[in-house]
Amino acid sequence: MRLVLLGPPGAGKGTQAALLSEKLGVPHISTGDLFRANIGEGTPLGLEAKSYIDAGKLVPTDVTARMVESRLAEPDAAAGFLLDGFPRTVEQADILTELLAASDLNLDGVLNFRVSEDVVVERMLSRGRADDNEETIRTRLGVYRDETAPLIEHYGDAIIEIKAEGEVAEINDRALAALKS
Ligand code: AMP
């Protein structure tokens, strides 16, 4: 199963992706986690990405897309994946489509996690990540609205809507049910 997870920052995509990954038996690939691992290890990629992440801005697409391409080429992603945090722009979505098409593949669906902005801010302020201060949160929500939200229309009929407010287990049940139907 090849899925993309969409939703604003703080929608709980990462938490849901980890649960879905276990149940569906495909890897959870989070570009944010990949960047944070690179920053932690002090790699050149991490050094390049850090200033953008700290400011709540998007890392340049060429850098991000190269990282995703090499992750998708790893053997565990051959049977499928849950992409969390990529694509974040229509340009990135087109790159992903081309990347998959080169191997005669396409996406099976795009889960869109729906949450109100109040819940999102509350969740981000409670998780205490380095880039979760109020100013950066505001920037990231703006980036989401301007650059990422248009993906909902872009993916059209492939979108599977998930109501993402409430308990983690409840949201997970909803996502699994939506995938089955
Ligand atoms: P996340 O963990 O998904 O909230 O991502 C944290 C940060 O990593 C974002 O605010 C961006 O700076 C960067 N990032 C993650 N995914 C992407 C992407 N697809 N394109 C550009 N930047 C990204």
PDB file of N, CA and C in Angstrom, residues 33-102:
ATOM      1  N   ASP A  33      11.282  13.630  10.322  1.00  0.00           N
ATOM      2  CA  ASP A  33      12.133  12.730  11.110  1.00  0.00           C
ATOM      3  C   ASP A  33      13.487  12.515  10.422  1.00  0.00           C
ATOM      4  N   LEU A  34      13.462  12.364   9.103  1.00  0.00           N
ATOM      5  CA  LEU A  34      14.722  12.168   8.368  1.00  0.00           C
ATOM      6  C   LEU A  34      15.633  13.395   8.521  1.00  0.00           C
ATOM      7  N   PHE A  35      15.027  14.591   8.410  1.00  0.00           N
ATOM      8  CA  PHE A  35      15.826  15.815   8.606  1.00  0.00           C
ATOM      9  C   PHE A  35      16.369  15.871  10.029  1.00  0.00           C
ATOM     10  N   ARG A  36      15.517  15.579  11.020  1.00  0.00           N
ATOM     11  CA  ARG A  36      15.972  15.667  12.420  1.00  0.00           C
ATOM     12  C   ARG A  36      17.087  14.655  12.708  1.00  0.00           C
ATOM     13  N   ALA A  37      16.998  13.466  12.100  1.00  0.00           N
ATOM     14  CA  ALA A  37      18.066  12.469  12.285  1.00  0.00           C
ATOM     15  C   ALA A  37      19.373  12.997  11.685  1.00  0.00           C
ATOM     16  N   ASN A  38      19.274  13.611  10.508  1.00  0.00           N
ATOM     17  CA  ASN A  38      20.476  14.174   9.869  1.00  0.00           C
ATOM     18  C   ASN A  38      21.066  15.324  10.682  1.00  0.00           C
ATOM     19  N   ILE A  39      20.192  16.130  11.273  1.00  0.00           N
ATOM     20  CA  ILE A  39      20.678  17.236  12.118  1.00  0.00           C
ATOM     21  C   ILE A  39      21.387  16.645  13.334  1.00  0.00           C
ATOM     22  N   GLY A  40      20.782  15.619  13.928  1.00  0.00           N
ATOM     23  CA  GLY A  40      21.362  14.972  15.104  1.00  0.00           C
ATOM     24  C   GLY A  40      22.738  14.386  14.813  1.00  0.00           C
ATOM     25  N   GLU A  41      22.893  13.857  13.604  1.00  0.00           N
ATOM     26  CA  GLU A  41      24.170  13.230  13.237  1.00  0.00           C
ATOM     27  C   GLU A  41      25.154  14.231  12.640  1.00  0.00           C
ATOM     28  N   GLY A  42      24.715  15.466  12.453  1.00  0.00           N
ATOM     29  CA  GLY A  42      25.603  16.500  11.913  1.00  0.00           C
ATOM     30  C   GLY A  42      26.018  16.263  10.476  1.00  0.00           C
ATOM     31  N   THR A  43      25.171  15.630   9.670  1.00  0.00           N
ATOM     32  CA  THR A  43      25.521  15.406   8.255  1.00  0.00           C
ATOM     33  C   THR A  43      25.405  16.715   7.470  1.00  0.00           C
ATOM     34  N   PRO A  44      26.040  16.777   6.278  1.00  0.00           N
ATOM     35  CA  PRO A  44      25.895  17.975   5.437  1.00  0.00           C
ATOM     36  C   PRO A  44      24.417  18.285   5.134  1.00  0.00           C
ATOM     37  N   LEU A  45      23.623  17.254   4.903  1.00  0.00           N
ATOM     38  CA  LEU A  45      22.192  17.460   4.648  1.00  0.00           C
ATOM     39  C   LEU A  45      21.526  18.111   5.862  1.00  0.00           C
ATOM     40  N   GLY A  46      21.874  17.621   7.043  1.00  0.00           N
ATOM     41  CA  GLY A  46      21.316  18.177   8.273  1.00  0.00           C
ATOM     42  C   GLY A  46      21.695  19.637   8.447  1.00  0.00           C
ATOM     43  N   LEU A  47      22.976  19.938   8.161  1.00  0.00           N
ATOM     44  CA  LEU A  47      23.446  21.325   8.301  1.00  0.00           C
ATOM     45  C   LEU A  47      22.705  22.245   7.343  1.00  0.00           C
ATOM     46  N   GLU A  48      22.450  21.738   6.148  1.00  0.00           N
ATOM     47  CA  GLU A  48      21.757  22.550   5.146  1.00  0.00           C
ATOM     48  C   GLU A  48      20.294  22.787   5.544  1.00  0.00           C
ATOM     49  N   ALA A  49      19.665  21.761   6.123  1.00  0.00           N
ATOM     50  CA  ALA A  49      18.229  21.837   6.424  1.00  0.00           C
ATOM     51  C   ALA A  49      17.936  22.635   7.696  1.00  0.00           C
ATOM     52  N   LYS A  50      18.896  22.675   8.612  1.00  0.00           N
ATOM     53  CA  LYS A  50      18.605  23.166   9.968  1.00  0.00           C
ATOM     54  C   LYS A  50      18.035  24.583  10.017  1.00  0.00           C
ATOM     55  N   SER A  51      18.635  25.508   9.262  1.00  0.00           N
ATOM     56  CA  SER A  51      18.188  26.898   9.381  1.00  0.00           C
ATOM     57  C   SER A  51      16.745  27.058   8.898  1.00  0.00           C
ATOM     58  N   TYR A  52      16.373  26.291   7.887  1.00  0.00           N
ATOM     59  CA  TYR A  52      14.997  26.359   7.385  1.00  0.00           C
ATOM     60  C   TYR A  52      14.025  25.798   8.431  1.00  0.00           C
ATOM     61  N   ILE A  53      14.388  24.653   8.985  1.00  0.00           N
ATOM     62  CA  ILE A  53      13.510  23.998   9.959  1.00  0.00           C
ATOM     63  C   ILE A  53      13.338  24.870  11.200  1.00  0.00           C
ATOM     64  N   ASP A  54      14.455  25.447  11.673  1.00  0.00           N
ATOM     65  CA  ASP A  54      14.378  26.305  12.853  1.00  0.00           C
ATOM     66  C   ASP A  54      13.477  27.512  12.611  1.00  0.00           C
ATOM     67  N   ALA A  55      13.417  27.978  11.363  1.00  0.00           N
ATOM     68  CA  ALA A  55      12.586  29.135  11.044  1.00  0.00           C
ATOM     69  C   ALA A  55      11.153  28.744  10.680  1.00  0.00           C
ATOM     70  N   GLY A  56      10.887  27.442  10.578  1.00  0.00           N
ATOM     71  CA  GLY A  56       9.540  26.985  10.210  1.00  0.00           C
ATOM     72  C   GLY A  56       9.280  27.061   8.717  1.00  0.00           C
ATOM     73  N   LYS A  57      10.369  27.242   7.939  1.00  0.00           N
ATOM     74  CA  LYS A  57      10.205  27.343   6.480  1.00  0.00           C
ATOM     75  C   LYS A  57      10.482  26.007   5.810  1.00  0.00           C
ATOM     76  N   LEU A  58      10.069  25.889   4.559  1.00  0.00           N
ATOM     77  CA  LEU A  58      10.320  24.646   3.840  1.00  0.00           C
ATOM     78  C   LEU A  58      11.783  24.557   3.422  1.00  0.00           C
ATOM     79  N   VAL A  59      12.354  23.384   3.584  1.00  0.00           N
ATOM     80  CA  VAL A  59      13.689  23.103   3.065  1.00  0.00           C
ATOM     81  C   VAL A  59      13.545  23.078   1.532  1.00  0.00           C
ATOM     82  N   PRO A  60      14.555  23.588   0.792  1.00  0.00           N
ATOM     83  CA  PRO A  60      14.418  23.614  -0.674  1.00  0.00           C
ATOM     84  C   PRO A  60      14.046  22.245  -1.255  1.00  0.00           C
ATOM     85  N   THR A  61      13.208  22.293  -2.274  1.00  0.00           N
ATOM     86  CA  THR A  61      12.635  21.068  -2.830  1.00  0.00           C
ATOM     87  C   THR A  61      13.689  20.116  -3.392  1.00  0.00           C
ATOM     88  N   ASP A  62      14.740  20.644  -4.036  1.00  0.00           N
ATOM     89  CA  ASP A  62      15.717  19.711  -4.624  1.00  0.00           C
ATOM     90  C   ASP A  62      16.383  18.872  -3.529  1.00  0.00           C
ATOM     91  N   VAL A  63      16.721  19.516  -2.416  1.00  0.00           N
ATOM     92  CA  VAL A  63      17.351  18.804  -1.297  1.00  0.00           C
ATOM     93  C   VAL A  63      16.387  17.748  -0.735  1.00  0.00           C
ATOM     94  N   THR A  64      15.146  18.165  -0.523  1.00  0.00           N
ATOM     95  CA  THR A  64      14.138  17.284   0.074  1.00  0.00           C
ATOM     96  C   THR A  64      13.823  16.114  -0.847  1.00  0.00           C
ATOM     97  N   ALA A  65      13.658  16.401  -2.124  1.00  0.00           N
ATOM     98  CA  ALA A  65      13.268  15.364  -3.071  1.00  0.00           C
ATOM     99  C   ALA A  65      14.372  14.310  -3.223  1.00  0.00           C
ATOM    100  N   ARG A  66      15.628  14.759  -3.190  1.00  0.00           N
ATOM    101  CA  ARG A  66      16.737  13.803  -3.283  1.00  0.00           C
ATOM    102  C   ARG A  66      16.739  12.857  -2.091  1.00  0.00           C
ATOM    103  N   MET A  67      16.465  13.428  -0.914  1.00  0.00           N
ATOM    104  CA  MET A  67      16.424  12.618   0.305  1.00  0.00           C
ATOM    105  C   MET A  67      15.290  11.593   0.222  1.00  0.00           C
ATOM    106  N   VAL A  68      14.132  12.016  -0.275  1.00  0.00           N
ATOM    107  CA  VAL A  68      12.982  11.114  -0.388  1.00  0.00           C
ATOM    108  C   VAL A  68      13.266  10.028  -1.420  1.00  0.00           C
ATOM    109  N   GLU A  69      13.858  10.425  -2.536  1.00  0.00           N
ATOM    110  CA  GLU A  69      14.142   9.458  -3.593  1.00  0.00           C
ATOM    111  C   GLU A  69      15.047   8.344  -3.061  1.00  0.00           C
ATOM    112  N   SER A  70      16.078   8.722  -2.300  1.00  0.00           N
ATOM    113  CA  SER A  70      16.989   7.672  -1.834  1.00  0.00           C
ATOM    114  C   SER A  70      16.327   6.821  -0.750  1.00  0.00           C
ATOM    115  N   ARG A  71      15.443   7.422   0.049  1.00  0.00           N
ATOM    116  CA  ARG A  71      14.745   6.621   1.068  1.00  0.00           C
ATOM    117  C   ARG A  71      13.772   5.632   0.406  1.00  0.00           C
ATOM    118  N   LEU A  72      13.087   6.087  -0.633  1.00  0.00           N
ATOM    119  CA  LEU A  72      12.118   5.207  -1.315  1.00  0.00           C
ATOM    120  C   LEU A  72      12.812   4.079  -2.065  1.00  0.00           C
ATOM    121  N   ALA A  73      14.096   4.257  -2.352  1.00  0.00           N
ATOM    122  CA  ALA A  73      14.840   3.209  -3.059  1.00  0.00           C
ATOM    123  C   ALA A  73      15.312   2.109  -2.115  1.00  0.00           C
ATOM    124  N   GLU A  74      15.151   2.301  -0.815  1.00  0.00           N
ATOM    125  CA  GLU A  74      15.574   1.256   0.132  1.00  0.00           C
ATOM    126  C   GLU A  74      14.600   0.076   0.048  1.00  0.00           C
ATOM    127  N   PRO A  75      15.125  -1.138   0.308  1.00  0.00           N
ATOM    128  CA  PRO A  75      14.333  -2.348   0.066  1.00  0.00           C
ATOM    129  C   PRO A  75      12.991  -2.400   0.818  1.00  0.00           C
ATOM    130  N   ASP A  76      12.961  -1.855   2.036  1.00  0.00           N
ATOM    131  CA  ASP A  76      11.713  -1.973   2.810  1.00  0.00           C
ATOM    132  C   ASP A  76      10.566  -1.167   2.203  1.00  0.00           C
ATOM    133  N   ALA A  77      10.876  -0.221   1.323  1.00  0.00           N
ATOM    134  CA  ALA A  77       9.822   0.598   0.729  1.00  0.00           C
ATOM    135  C   ALA A  77       9.280  -0.011  -0.568  1.00  0.00           C
ATOM    136  N   ALA A  78       9.852  -1.159  -0.966  1.00  0.00           N
ATOM    137  CA  ALA A  78       9.420  -1.762  -2.234  1.00  0.00           C
ATOM    138  C   ALA A  78       7.962  -2.215  -2.164  1.00  0.00           C
ATOM    139  N   ALA A  79       7.535  -2.678  -0.991  1.00  0.00           N
ATOM    140  CA  ALA A  79       6.165  -3.194  -0.863  1.00  0.00           C
ATOM    141  C   ALA A  79       5.155  -2.099  -0.540  1.00  0.00           C
ATOM    142  N   GLY A  80       5.642  -0.896  -0.280  1.00  0.00           N
ATOM    143  CA  GLY A  80       4.737   0.202   0.033  1.00  0.00           C
ATOM    144  C   GLY A  80       5.321   1.115   1.081  1.00  0.00           C
ATOM    145  N   PHE A  81       4.591   2.178   1.392  1.00  0.00           N
ATOM    146  CA  PHE A  81       5.087   3.167   2.361  1.00  0.00           C
ATOM    147  C   PHE A  81       3.951   4.085   2.792  1.00  0.00           C
ATOM    148  N   LEU A  82       4.187   4.728   3.918  1.00  0.00           N
ATOM    149  CA  LEU A  82       3.319   5.813   4.386  1.00  0.00           C
ATOM    150  C   LEU A  82       4.177   7.062   4.399  1.00  0.00           C
ATOM    151  N   LEU A  83       3.925   7.968   3.483  1.00  0.00           N
ATOM    152  CA  LEU A  83       4.737   9.185   3.411  1.00  0.00           C
ATOM    153  C   LEU A  83       4.102  10.265   4.279  1.00  0.00           C
ATOM    154  N   ASP A  84       4.870  10.745   5.238  1.00  0.00           N
ATOM    155  CA  ASP A  84       4.376  11.730   6.204  1.00  0.00           C
ATOM    156  C   ASP A  84       5.240  12.987   6.085  1.00  0.00           C
ATOM    157  N   GLY A  85       4.655  14.064   5.583  1.00  0.00           N
ATOM    158  CA  GLY A  85       5.416  15.314   5.461  1.00  0.00           C
ATOM    159  C   GLY A  85       5.932  15.562   4.057  1.00  0.00           C
ATOM    160  N   PHE A  86       5.692  14.647   3.168  1.00  0.00           N
ATOM    161  CA  PHE A  86       6.065  14.815   1.754  1.00  0.00           C
ATOM    162  C   PHE A  86       4.982  14.162   0.905  1.00  0.00           C
ATOM    163  N   PRO A  87       4.473  14.798  -0.124  1.00  0.00           N
ATOM    164  CA  PRO A  87       4.812  16.142  -0.588  1.00  0.00           C
ATOM    165  C   PRO A  87       4.162  17.231   0.268  1.00  0.00           C
ATOM    166  N   ARG A  88       4.759  18.417   0.222  1.00  0.00           N
ATOM    167  CA  ARG A  88       4.237  19.575   0.942  1.00  0.00           C
ATOM    168  C   ARG A  88       3.877  20.704  -0.017  1.00  0.00           C
ATOM    169  N   THR A  89       4.147  20.513  -1.288  1.00  0.00           N
ATOM    170  CA  THR A  89       3.786  21.516  -2.303  1.00  0.00           C
ATOM    171  C   THR A  89       3.344  20.746  -3.548  1.00  0.00           C
ATOM    172  N   VAL A  90       2.657  21.451  -4.430  1.00  0.00           N
ATOM    173  CA  VAL A  90       2.231  20.810  -5.681  1.00  0.00           C
ATOM    174  C   VAL A  90       3.461  20.384  -6.487  1.00  0.00           C
ATOM    175  N   GLU A  91       4.502  21.215  -6.449  1.00  0.00           N
ATOM    176  CA  GLU A  91       5.741  20.864  -7.158  1.00  0.00           C
ATOM    177  C   GLU A  91       6.292  19.524  -6.645  1.00  0.00           C
ATOM    178  N   GLN A  92       6.294  19.347  -5.331  1.00  0.00           N
ATOM    179  CA  GLN A  92       6.783  18.081  -4.758  1.00  0.00           C
ATOM    180  C   GLN A  92       5.861  16.920  -5.125  1.00  0.00           C
ATOM    181  N   ALA A  93       4.560  17.183  -5.199  1.00  0.00           N
ATOM    182  CA  ALA A  93       3.614  16.124  -5.568  1.00  0.00           C
ATOM    183  C   ALA A  93       3.904  15.644  -6.990  1.00  0.00           C
ATOM    184  N   ASP A  94       4.213  16.596  -7.882  1.00  0.00           N
ATOM    185  CA  ASP A  94       4.526  16.215  -9.264  1.00  0.00           C
ATOM    186  C   ASP A  94       5.813  15.387  -9.314  1.00  0.00           C
ATOM    187  N   ILE A  95       6.777  15.767  -8.483  1.00  0.00           N
ATOM    188  CA  ILE A  95       8.034  15.002  -8.438  1.00  0.00           C
ATOM    189  C   ILE A  95       7.754  13.574  -7.970  1.00  0.00           C
ATOM    190  N   LEU A  96       6.923  13.438  -6.948  1.00  0.00           N
ATOM    191  CA  LEU A  96       6.601  12.103  -6.432  1.00  0.00           C
ATOM    192  C   LEU A  96       5.889  11.261  -7.496  1.00  0.00           C
ATOM    193  N   THR A  97       4.940  11.876  -8.187  1.00  0.00           N
ATOM    194  CA  THR A  97       4.221  11.156  -9.244  1.00  0.00           C
ATOM    195  C   THR A  97       5.195  10.626 -10.293  1.00  0.00           C
ATOM    196  N   GLU A  98       6.143  11.493 -10.686  1.00  0.00           N
ATOM    197  CA  GLU A  98       7.119  11.077 -11.707  1.00  0.00           C
ATOM    198  C   GLU A  98       8.050   9.986 -11.210  1.00  0.00           C
ATOM    199  N   LEU A  99       8.435  10.134  -9.941  1.00  0.00           N
ATOM    200  CA  LEU A  99       9.340   9.154  -9.333  1.00  0.00           C
ATOM    201  C   LEU A  99       8.680   7.769  -9.325  1.00  0.00           C
ATOM    202  N   LEU A 100       7.413   7.738  -8.956  1.00  0.00           N
ATOM    203  CA  LEU A 100       6.697   6.458  -8.909  1.00  0.00           C
ATOM    204  C   LEU A 100       6.443   5.938 -10.321  1.00  0.00           C
ATOM    205  N   ALA A 101       6.063   6.841 -11.211  1.00  0.00           N
ATOM    206  CA  ALA A 101       5.756   6.428 -12.581  1.00  0.00           C
ATOM    207  C   ALA A 101       6.975   5.795 -13.250  1.00  0.00           C
ATOM    208  N   ALA A 102       8.167   6.250 -12.889  1.00  0.00           N
ATOM    209  CA  ALA A 102       9.391   5.690 -13.463  1.00  0.00           C
ATOM    210  C   ALA A 102       9.517   4.207 -13.136  1.00  0.00           C
TER     211      ALA A 102
END
